[in-house]
Structures are given as structure tokens and as C-alpha cells.
CSV table of C-alpha atoms in Angstrom, one decimal:
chain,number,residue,atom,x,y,z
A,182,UNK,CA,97.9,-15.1,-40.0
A,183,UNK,CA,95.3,-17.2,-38.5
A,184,UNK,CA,94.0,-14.0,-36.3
A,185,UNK,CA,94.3,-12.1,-39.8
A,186,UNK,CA,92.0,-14.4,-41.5
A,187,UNK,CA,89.4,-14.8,-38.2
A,188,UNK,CA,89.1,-10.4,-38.5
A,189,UNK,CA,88.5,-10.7,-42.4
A,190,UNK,CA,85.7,-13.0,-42.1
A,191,UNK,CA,84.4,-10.5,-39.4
A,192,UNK,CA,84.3,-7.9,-41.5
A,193,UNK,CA,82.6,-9.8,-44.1
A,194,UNK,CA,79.8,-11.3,-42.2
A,195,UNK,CA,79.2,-7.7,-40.1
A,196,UNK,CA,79.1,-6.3,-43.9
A,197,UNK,CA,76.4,-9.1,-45.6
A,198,UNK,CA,74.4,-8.2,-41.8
A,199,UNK,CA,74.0,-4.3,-42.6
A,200,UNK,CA,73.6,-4.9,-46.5
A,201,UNK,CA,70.1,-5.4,-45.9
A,202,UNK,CA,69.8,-1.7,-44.4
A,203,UNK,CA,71.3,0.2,-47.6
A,204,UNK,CA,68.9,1.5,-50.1
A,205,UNK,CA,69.6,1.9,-53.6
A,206,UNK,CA,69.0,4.9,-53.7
A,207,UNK,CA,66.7,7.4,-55.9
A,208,UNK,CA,67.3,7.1,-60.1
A,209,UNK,CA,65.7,9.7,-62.4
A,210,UNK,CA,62.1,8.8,-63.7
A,211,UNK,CA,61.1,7.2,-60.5
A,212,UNK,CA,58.5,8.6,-57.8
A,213,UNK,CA,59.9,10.4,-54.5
A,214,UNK,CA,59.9,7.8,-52.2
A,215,UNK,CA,56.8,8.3,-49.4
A,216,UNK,CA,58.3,8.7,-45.5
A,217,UNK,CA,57.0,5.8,-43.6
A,218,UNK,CA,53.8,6.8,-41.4
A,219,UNK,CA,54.9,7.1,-37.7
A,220,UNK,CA,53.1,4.9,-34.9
A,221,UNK,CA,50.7,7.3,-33.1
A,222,UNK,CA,51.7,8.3,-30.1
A,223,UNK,CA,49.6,8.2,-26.8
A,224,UNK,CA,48.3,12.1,-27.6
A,225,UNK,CA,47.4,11.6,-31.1
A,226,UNK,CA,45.8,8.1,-29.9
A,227,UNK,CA,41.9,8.2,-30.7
A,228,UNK,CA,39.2,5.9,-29.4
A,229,UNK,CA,37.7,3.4,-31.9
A,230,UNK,CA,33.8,2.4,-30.7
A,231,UNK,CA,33.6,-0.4,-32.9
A,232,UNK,CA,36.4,-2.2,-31.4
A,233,UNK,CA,35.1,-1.6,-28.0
A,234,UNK,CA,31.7,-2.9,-26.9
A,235,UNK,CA,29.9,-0.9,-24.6
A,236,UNK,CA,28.6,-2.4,-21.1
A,237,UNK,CA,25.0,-4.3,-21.4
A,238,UNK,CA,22.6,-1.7,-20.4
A,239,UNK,CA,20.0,-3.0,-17.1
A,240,UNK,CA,16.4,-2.7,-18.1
A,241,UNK,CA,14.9,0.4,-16.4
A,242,UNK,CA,11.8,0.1,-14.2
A,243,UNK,CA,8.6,-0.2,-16.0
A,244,UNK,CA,6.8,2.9,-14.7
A,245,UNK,CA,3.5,2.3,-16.3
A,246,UNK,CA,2.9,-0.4,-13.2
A,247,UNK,CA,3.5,2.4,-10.7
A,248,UNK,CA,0.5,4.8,-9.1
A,249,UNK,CA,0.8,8.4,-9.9
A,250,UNK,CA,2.8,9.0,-6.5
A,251,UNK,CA,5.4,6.3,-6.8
A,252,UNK,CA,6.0,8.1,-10.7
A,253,UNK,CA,6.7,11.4,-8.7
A,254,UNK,CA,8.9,9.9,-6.3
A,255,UNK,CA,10.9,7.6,-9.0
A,256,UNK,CA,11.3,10.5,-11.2
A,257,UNK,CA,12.8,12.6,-7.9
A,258,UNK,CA,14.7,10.1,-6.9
A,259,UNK,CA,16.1,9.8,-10.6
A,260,UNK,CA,16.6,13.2,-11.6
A,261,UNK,CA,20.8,14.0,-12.0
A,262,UNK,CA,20.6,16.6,-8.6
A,263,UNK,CA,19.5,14.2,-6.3
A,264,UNK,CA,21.8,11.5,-7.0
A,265,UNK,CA,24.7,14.2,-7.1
A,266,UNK,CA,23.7,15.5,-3.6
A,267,UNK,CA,23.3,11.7,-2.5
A,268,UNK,CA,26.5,10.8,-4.1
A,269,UNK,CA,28.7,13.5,-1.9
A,270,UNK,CA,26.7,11.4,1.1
A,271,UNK,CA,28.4,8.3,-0.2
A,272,UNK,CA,24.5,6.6,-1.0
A,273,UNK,CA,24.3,5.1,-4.9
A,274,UNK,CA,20.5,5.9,-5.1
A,275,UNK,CA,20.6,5.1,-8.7
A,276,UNK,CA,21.5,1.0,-7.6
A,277,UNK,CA,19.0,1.5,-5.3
A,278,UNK,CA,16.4,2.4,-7.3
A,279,UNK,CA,17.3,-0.2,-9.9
A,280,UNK,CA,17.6,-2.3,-7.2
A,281,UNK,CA,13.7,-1.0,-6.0
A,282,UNK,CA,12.5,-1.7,-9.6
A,283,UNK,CA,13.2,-5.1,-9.8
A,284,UNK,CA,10.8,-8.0,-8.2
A,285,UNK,CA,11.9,-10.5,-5.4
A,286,UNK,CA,10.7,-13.4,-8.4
A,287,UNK,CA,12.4,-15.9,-11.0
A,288,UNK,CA,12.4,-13.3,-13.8
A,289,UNK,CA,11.8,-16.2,-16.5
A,290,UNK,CA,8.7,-17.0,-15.1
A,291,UNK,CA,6.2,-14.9,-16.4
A,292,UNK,CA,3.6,-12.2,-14.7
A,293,UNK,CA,-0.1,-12.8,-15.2
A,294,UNK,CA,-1.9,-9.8,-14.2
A,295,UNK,CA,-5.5,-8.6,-15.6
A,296,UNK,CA,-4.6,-7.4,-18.8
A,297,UNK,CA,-2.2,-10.0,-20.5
A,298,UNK,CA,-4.4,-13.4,-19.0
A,299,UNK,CA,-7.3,-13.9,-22.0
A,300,UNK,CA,-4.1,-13.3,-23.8
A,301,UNK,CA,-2.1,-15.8,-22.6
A,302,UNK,CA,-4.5,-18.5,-21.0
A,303,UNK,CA,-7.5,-17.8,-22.5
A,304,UNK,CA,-6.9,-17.3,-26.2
A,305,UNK,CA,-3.5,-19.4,-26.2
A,306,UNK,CA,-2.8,-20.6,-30.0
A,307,UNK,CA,-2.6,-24.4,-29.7
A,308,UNK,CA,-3.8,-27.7,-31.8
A,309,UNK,CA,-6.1,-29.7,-30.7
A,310,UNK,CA,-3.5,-32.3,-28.8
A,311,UNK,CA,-2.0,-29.5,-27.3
A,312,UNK,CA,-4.7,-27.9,-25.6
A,313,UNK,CA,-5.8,-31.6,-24.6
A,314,UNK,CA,-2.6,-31.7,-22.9
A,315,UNK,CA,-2.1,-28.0,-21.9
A,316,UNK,CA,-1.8,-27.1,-18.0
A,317,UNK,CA,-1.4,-23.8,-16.4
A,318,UNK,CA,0.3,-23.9,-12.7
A,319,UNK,CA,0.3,-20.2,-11.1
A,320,UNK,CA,1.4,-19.2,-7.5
A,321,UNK,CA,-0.6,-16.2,-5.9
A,322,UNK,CA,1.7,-14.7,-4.0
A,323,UNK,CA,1.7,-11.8,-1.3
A,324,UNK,CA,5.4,-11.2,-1.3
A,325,UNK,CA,6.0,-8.0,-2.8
A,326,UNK,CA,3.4,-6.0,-0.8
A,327,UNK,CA,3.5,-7.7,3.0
A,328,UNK,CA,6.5,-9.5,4.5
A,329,UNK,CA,5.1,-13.0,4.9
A,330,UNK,CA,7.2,-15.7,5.7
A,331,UNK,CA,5.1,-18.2,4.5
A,332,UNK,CA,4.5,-16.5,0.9
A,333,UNK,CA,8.4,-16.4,0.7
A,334,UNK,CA,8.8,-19.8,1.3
A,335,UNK,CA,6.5,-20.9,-1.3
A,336,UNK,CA,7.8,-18.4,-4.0
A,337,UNK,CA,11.5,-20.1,-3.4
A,338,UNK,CA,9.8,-23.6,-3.8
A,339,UNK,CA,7.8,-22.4,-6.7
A,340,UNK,CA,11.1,-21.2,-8.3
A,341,UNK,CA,13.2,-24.2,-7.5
A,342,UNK,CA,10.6,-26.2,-9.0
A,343,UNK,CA,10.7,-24.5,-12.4
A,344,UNK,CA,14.2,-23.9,-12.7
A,345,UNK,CA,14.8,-28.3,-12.1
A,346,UNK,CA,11.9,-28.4,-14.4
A,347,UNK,CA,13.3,-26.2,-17.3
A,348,UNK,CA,16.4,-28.7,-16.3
A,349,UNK,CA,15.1,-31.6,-16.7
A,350,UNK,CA,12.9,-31.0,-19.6
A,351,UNK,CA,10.6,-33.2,-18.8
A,352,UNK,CA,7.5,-31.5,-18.5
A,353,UNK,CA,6.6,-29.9,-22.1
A,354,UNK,CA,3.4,-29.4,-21.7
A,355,UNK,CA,3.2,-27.2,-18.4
A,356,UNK,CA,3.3,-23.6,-18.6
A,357,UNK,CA,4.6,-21.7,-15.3
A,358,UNK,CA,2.8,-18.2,-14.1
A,359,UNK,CA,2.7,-15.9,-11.3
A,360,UNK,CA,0.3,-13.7,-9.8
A,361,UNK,CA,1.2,-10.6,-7.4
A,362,UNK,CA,-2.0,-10.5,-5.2
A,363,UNK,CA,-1.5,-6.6,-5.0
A,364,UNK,CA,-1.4,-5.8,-8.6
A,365,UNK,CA,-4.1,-7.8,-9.6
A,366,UNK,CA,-7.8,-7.2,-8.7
A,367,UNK,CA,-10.2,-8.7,-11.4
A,368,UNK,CA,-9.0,-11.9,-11.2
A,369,UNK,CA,-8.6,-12.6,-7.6
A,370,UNK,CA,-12.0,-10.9,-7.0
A,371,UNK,CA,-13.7,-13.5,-9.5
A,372,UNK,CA,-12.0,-16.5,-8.5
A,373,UNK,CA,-12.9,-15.3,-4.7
A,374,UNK,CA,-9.6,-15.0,-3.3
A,375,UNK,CA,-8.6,-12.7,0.1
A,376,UNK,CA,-5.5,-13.8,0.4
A,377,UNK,CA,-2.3,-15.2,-0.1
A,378,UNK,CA,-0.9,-17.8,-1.0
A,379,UNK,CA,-2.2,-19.9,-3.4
A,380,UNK,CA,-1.7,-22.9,-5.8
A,381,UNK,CA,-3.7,-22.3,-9.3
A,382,UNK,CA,-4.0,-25.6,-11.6
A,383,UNK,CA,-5.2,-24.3,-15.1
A,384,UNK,CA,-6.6,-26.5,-17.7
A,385,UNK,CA,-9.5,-26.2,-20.6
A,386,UNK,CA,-8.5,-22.9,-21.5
A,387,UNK,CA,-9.5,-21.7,-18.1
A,388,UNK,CA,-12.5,-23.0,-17.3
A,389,UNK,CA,-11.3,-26.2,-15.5
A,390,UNK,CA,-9.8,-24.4,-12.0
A,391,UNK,CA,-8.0,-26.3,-9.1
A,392,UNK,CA,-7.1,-24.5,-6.4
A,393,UNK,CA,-4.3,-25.2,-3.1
A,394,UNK,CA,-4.0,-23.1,0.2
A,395,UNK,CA,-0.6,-23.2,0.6
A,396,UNK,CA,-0.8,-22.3,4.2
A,397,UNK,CA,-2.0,-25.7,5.5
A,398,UNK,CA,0.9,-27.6,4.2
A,399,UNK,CA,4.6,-26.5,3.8
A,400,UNK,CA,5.4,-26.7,0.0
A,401,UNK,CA,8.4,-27.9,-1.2
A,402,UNK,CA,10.0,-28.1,-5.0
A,403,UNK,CA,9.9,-31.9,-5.4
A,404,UNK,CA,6.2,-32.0,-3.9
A,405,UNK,CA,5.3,-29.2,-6.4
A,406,UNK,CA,7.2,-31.2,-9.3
A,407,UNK,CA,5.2,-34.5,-8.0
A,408,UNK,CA,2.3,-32.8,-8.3
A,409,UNK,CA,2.9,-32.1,-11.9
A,410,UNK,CA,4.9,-34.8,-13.3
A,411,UNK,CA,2.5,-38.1,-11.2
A,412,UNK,CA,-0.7,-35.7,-12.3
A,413,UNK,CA,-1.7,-35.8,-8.4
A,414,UNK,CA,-3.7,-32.3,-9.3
A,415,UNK,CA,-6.2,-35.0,-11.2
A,416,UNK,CA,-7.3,-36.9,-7.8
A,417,UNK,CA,-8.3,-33.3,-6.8
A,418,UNK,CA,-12.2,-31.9,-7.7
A,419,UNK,CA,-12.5,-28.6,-9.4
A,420,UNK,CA,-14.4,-25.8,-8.7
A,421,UNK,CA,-17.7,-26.5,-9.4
A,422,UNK,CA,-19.6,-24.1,-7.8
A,423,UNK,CA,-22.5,-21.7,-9.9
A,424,UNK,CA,-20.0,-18.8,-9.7
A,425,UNK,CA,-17.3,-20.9,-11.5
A,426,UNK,CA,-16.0,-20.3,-14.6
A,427,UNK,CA,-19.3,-21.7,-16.3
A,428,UNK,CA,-21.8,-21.5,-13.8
A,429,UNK,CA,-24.6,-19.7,-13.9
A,430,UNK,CA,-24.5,-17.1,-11.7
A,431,UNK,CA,-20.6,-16.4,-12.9
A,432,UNK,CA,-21.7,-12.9,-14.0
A,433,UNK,CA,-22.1,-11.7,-10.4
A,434,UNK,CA,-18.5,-11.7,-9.8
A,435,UNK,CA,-17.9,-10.7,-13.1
A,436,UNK,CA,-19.1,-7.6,-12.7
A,437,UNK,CA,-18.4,-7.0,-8.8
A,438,UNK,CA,-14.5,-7.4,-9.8
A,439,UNK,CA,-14.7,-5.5,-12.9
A,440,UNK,CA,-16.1,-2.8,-10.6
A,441,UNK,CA,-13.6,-3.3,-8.1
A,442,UNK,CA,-11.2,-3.2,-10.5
A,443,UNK,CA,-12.3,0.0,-11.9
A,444,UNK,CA,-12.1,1.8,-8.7
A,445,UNK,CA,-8.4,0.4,-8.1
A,446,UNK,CA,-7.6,1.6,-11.3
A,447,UNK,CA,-8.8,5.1,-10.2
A,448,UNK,CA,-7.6,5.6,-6.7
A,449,UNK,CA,-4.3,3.9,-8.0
A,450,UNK,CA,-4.0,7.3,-9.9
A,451,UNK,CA,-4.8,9.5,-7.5
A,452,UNK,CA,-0.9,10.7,-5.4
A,453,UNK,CA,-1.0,8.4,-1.8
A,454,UNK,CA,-1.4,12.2,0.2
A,455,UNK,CA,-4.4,13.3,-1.5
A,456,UNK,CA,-6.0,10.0,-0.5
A,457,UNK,CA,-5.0,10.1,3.3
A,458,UNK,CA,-6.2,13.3,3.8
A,459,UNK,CA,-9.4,13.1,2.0
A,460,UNK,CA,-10.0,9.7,4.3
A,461,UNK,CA,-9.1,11.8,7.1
A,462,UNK,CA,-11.3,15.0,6.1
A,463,UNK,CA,-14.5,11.8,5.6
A,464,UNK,CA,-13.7,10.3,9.1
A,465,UNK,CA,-13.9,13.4,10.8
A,466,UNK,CA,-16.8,14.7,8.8
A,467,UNK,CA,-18.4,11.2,10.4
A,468,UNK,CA,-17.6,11.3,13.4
A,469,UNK,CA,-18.7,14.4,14.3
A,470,UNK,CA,-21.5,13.5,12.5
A,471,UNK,CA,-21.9,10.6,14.8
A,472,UNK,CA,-21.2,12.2,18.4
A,473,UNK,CA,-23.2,15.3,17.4
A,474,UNK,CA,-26.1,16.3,20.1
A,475,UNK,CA,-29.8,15.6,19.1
A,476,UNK,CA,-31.8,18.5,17.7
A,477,UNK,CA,-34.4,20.5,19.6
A,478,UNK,CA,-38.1,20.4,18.6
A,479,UNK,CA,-38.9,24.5,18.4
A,480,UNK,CA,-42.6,23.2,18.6
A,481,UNK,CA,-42.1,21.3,21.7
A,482,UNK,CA,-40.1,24.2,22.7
A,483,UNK,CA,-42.9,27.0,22.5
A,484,UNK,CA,-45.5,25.0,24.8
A,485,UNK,CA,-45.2,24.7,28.4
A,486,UNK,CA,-44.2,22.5,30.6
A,487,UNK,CA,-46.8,20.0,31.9
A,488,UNK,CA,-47.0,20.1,35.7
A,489,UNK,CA,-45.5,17.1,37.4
A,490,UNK,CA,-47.4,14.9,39.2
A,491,UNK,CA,-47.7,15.6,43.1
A,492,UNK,CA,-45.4,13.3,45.6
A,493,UNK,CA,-47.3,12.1,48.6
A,494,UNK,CA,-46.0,14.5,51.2
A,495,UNK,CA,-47.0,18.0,48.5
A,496,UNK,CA,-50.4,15.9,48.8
A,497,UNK,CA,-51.0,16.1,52.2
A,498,UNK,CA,-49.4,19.6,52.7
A,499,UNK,CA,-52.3,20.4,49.7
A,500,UNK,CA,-54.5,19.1,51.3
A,501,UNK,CA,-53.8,21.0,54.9
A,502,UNK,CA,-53.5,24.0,53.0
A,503,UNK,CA,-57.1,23.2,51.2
A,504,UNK,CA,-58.6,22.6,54.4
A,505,UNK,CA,-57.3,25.5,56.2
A,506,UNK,CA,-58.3,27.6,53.8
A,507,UNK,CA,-61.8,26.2,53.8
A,508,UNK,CA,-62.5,26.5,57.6
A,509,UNK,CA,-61.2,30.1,57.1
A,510,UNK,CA,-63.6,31.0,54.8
A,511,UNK,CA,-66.6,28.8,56.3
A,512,UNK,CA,-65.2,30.6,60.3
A,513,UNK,CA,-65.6,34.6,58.2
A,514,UNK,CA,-69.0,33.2,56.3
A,515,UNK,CA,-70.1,32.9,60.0
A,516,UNK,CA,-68.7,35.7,61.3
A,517,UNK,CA,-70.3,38.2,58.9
A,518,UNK,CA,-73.5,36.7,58.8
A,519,UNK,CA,-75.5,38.4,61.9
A,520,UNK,CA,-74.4,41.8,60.4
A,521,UNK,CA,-76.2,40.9,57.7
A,522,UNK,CA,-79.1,40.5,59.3
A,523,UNK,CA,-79.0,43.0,61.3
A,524,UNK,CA,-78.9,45.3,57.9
A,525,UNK,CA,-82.0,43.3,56.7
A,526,UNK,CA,-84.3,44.4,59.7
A,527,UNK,CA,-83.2,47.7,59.5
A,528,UNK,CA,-84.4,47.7,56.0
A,529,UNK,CA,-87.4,45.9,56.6
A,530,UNK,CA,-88.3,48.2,59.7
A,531,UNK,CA,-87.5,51.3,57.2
């Protein structure tokens, strides 16, 4: 009775269970019940964009920097066939190119080349308390074009110093440049540098210069942040000179960088093969210029040759030959003259 009952209440539960699963069923008047929409299956599966964010694209090389041979060898080096031929070689030219394109810097700290310094140094829009307080600190550096230890060194400590700076905040007032000693020309050639590197202290808008050869002392971040945050750059005096920002004779290298800058600008167009063998067509063209043999003088060629001067033994061989010759002639004189006379008499007689 008791295992009667337990089955019973089974059945009863296992039937409340599986009421939940039993429709109704369809009455007249209402709509055809919809089939259920089936999950998609992995070939009917479709790729939503939206929902997936593609990759951050890396900045491409600016090209506009680049000389008109370094564009031809970028775009080779870019186009799809090379890097499939390279690929099958197991070489990624396309990191290495992005690689190429990028400099050995600090990114954050900004370029200052010819073209964008009125803009940001010169004509900077500031109040009157800022530009009281405004300094420009800028690092000449020879990195990118020649393999200088020393240049490297400084660049790190330049870097370090900005990024504890940006850190620590506490220098508002400073603004942080670079300059690549190969890409610029004006302004090196006006402020009469030859080389690298160097420590630029900015202020008045550019016409109160300090400058720091950076190869007498070794340069480290916390003697680059002293220099800023104790004001040492004060103790230091500016650049003075008349070809100073100022000066009176400032025009001269005005105008001799603006010049040289003009010719950069036009060789820097011209592909790097053209220029070596034009330069080597112009040194051969000078030196055989140079080595040539000196012209002969066709009037100097036409007259004779003056008669050298007599040594001392063709003087007294002369001068046996002279006097041979003139006892000959004085020994046959008188020789022939009784012959003569004879002749006379015989005339005379006659």
C-alpha cells in the first residue's frame, strides 16, 4: 500500500513537470502560430563590423620630408610585389620600413625645423605674463644622420628629462623642442652652428639666445632639469654679438642661410645618382683641367732659335780655327803676290 501510494505521487509530480511543455493547442479565429527562428549555424554565421573594432592603424611615413630618391626607393620598397617576393624570403619589409620611418626621438616632443619655428617660437600666442615667463629649451642633435655616441647620449638625457618633467608637473612654463641638424639648414646656418650637439635656451620670443656645447660636459636628466627648474641658464650671458638676433649686421646670415637653404632645398630634389655622377663628371672635367700641359706660343714657334752662348773650350777651338784660317789666307796673299807683279811689268814694258 505504502509502495502504491510512493508510485502515485510519482506519477503526479512527473505529470505537473511536463505540463509546462503541452500547448493548448490552435482554436478557430486565432493567427497560425509563427515557428521559432532557429540559432544560426556556423555556415549561415555573418560577421558583424560594428561589434568588432578593427586594429589601430600606425601612422605611415611622412614622405613630404624625404629627397626625391628616398620617395623612389620608399615607394619600391612599398609596392605589394616586392614585399611578396620578400615575404617568400621570410624578410617583413613592410615592419621594416615602418620601422625606417620612424625617428630614434621621444615622439611627444615636438620637431622644430625651418618652416614651423616663426610659428611656434616666434609668433607663439601668449599674454603678457606668459611670454614674461615663457622659455624654449631645444637639443640640436646629429643622431639621425651620423652615429655619434655622444649625440645619443644627450638625446636619452634630453628625453628623460622631459618625460620626469611632464611627471612632475612642475615646470609649466617651459616648452620642449628638437632640432635634427640634417633637416634643418636656415636656422643652424643663422645661429652659426657646424655641429652637433647643442643646448638652445629660448626666451623673448627668440631674440634672447643661450647656447651649451654639449660635448664638453656629459649631460645628464637631473643636470638638464637643474638647469631649468634652479634657472642656472640665467647666470649664463647671451649671445650678444652684431650678428645676433638684433644686431646689426644680423642680415648677413640672414641671407647666407636663406641661400643655403635654397640650394638644399634644390639638390634635396634632385635623385642621390644624378648628383654623384654629375660631381664626378665636374672633378674630372677639373682635374684634367688642372694636370693639362701648357699651351705653345705659334709666334714664338715661327722664329728661330737664338744661338746659345759659346762654352770656353768652342771659344778657343774658334779661335784656332779663326786664326788658322787667317794665316792661310795672309801665307796665299803672299804667295800670289810676285805673280802679280810680274803681270804688271809685262804690261808696263808692253
Amino acid at each position: 500500500m505504502r509502495l502504491s501510494g510512493i508510485l502515485f505521487s510519482s506519477l503526479l509530480c512527473a505529470a505537473s513537470v511536463r505540463a509546462q511543455y503541452f500547448s493548448a493547442g490552435w482554436t478557430p479565429g486565432q493567427p497560425a502560430p509563427k515557428e521559432p527562428e532557429a540559432a544560426p549555424t556556423d555556415a549561415e554565421y555573418t560577421f558583424d563590423a560594428s561589434s568588432h573594432p578593427a586594429p589601430p592603424q600606425h601612422a605611415a611615413p611622412d614622405t613630404s620630408k624625404m629627397g626625391f630618391g628616398d620617395r623612389i626607393m620608399f615607394n619600391i620598397l612599398s609596392s605589394p610585389t616586392v614585399q611578396w617576393v620578400a615575404g617568400k624570403a621570410g624578410v617583413n619589409i613592410s615592419e621594416a620600413v615602418e620601422r625606417g620611418g620612424k625617428g630614434p626621438w621621444d615622439l611627444r616632443i615636438p620637431l622644430i625645423t625651418d618652416e614651423n619655428y616663426d610659428e611656434l617660437i616666434v609668433n607663439e600666442q601668449l599674454t603678457d605674463e606668459e611670454l614674461r615667463d615663457r622659455v624654449w629649451i631645444l637639443v640640436i642633435s646629429v643622431t639621425a644622420s651620423q652615429n655619434n655616441a655622444i649625440s645619443k647620449v644627450v638625446d636619452q638625457a634630453f628625453d628623460e628629462a622631459y618625460n620626469t618633467t611632464v611627471i612632475a608637473g612642475d615646470l609649466p612654463n617651459v616648452r620642449w623642442g628638437r632640432i635634427d641638424y640634417m633637416a634643418v639648414t636656415y636656422l643652424t646656418t643663422k645661429w652659426n652652428i657646424w655641429t652637433g650637439p647643442w643646448i638652445v635656451v629660448i626666451t623673448d620670443r627668440g631674440q634672447t639666445m643661450r647656447f651649451y656645447k654639449a660635448m664638453g660636459i656629459r649631460l645628464t636628466p637631473e643636470l638638464i632639469r637643474e638647469l631649468l627648474t634652479e634657472e642656472i641658464w640665467r647666470d649664463s650671458q647671451p649671445w650678444n654679438s652684431n650678428f645676433a638676433p638684433g644686431g646689426k649686421r644680423e642680415w648677413i646670415l640672414h641671407y647666407f642661410a636663406l641661400g643655403l637653404k635654397k640650394g638644399f632645398d634644390f639638390i634635396n630634389r634632385v635623385p642621390r645618382f644624378v648628383l654623384m655622377i654629375a660631381s664626378g663628371a665636374i672633378a674630372s672635367f677639373v682635374m684634367r683641367l688642372l694636370h693639362r700641359a701648357p699651351a705653345e706660343n705659334p709666334a714664338a714657334a715661327r722664329q728661330p732659335a737664338a744661338p746659345s752662348a759659346p762654352s770656353a773650350s768652342s771659344k778657343s777651338e774658334t779661335g784656332t780655327v779663326v786664326s788658322s784660317t787667317t794665316n792661310a789666307a795672309s801665307s796665299s796673299t803672299a804667295t800670289s803676290s810676285p805673280s802679280k807683279r810680274a803681270k804688271q811689268r809685262k804690261a808696263g814694258k808692253k
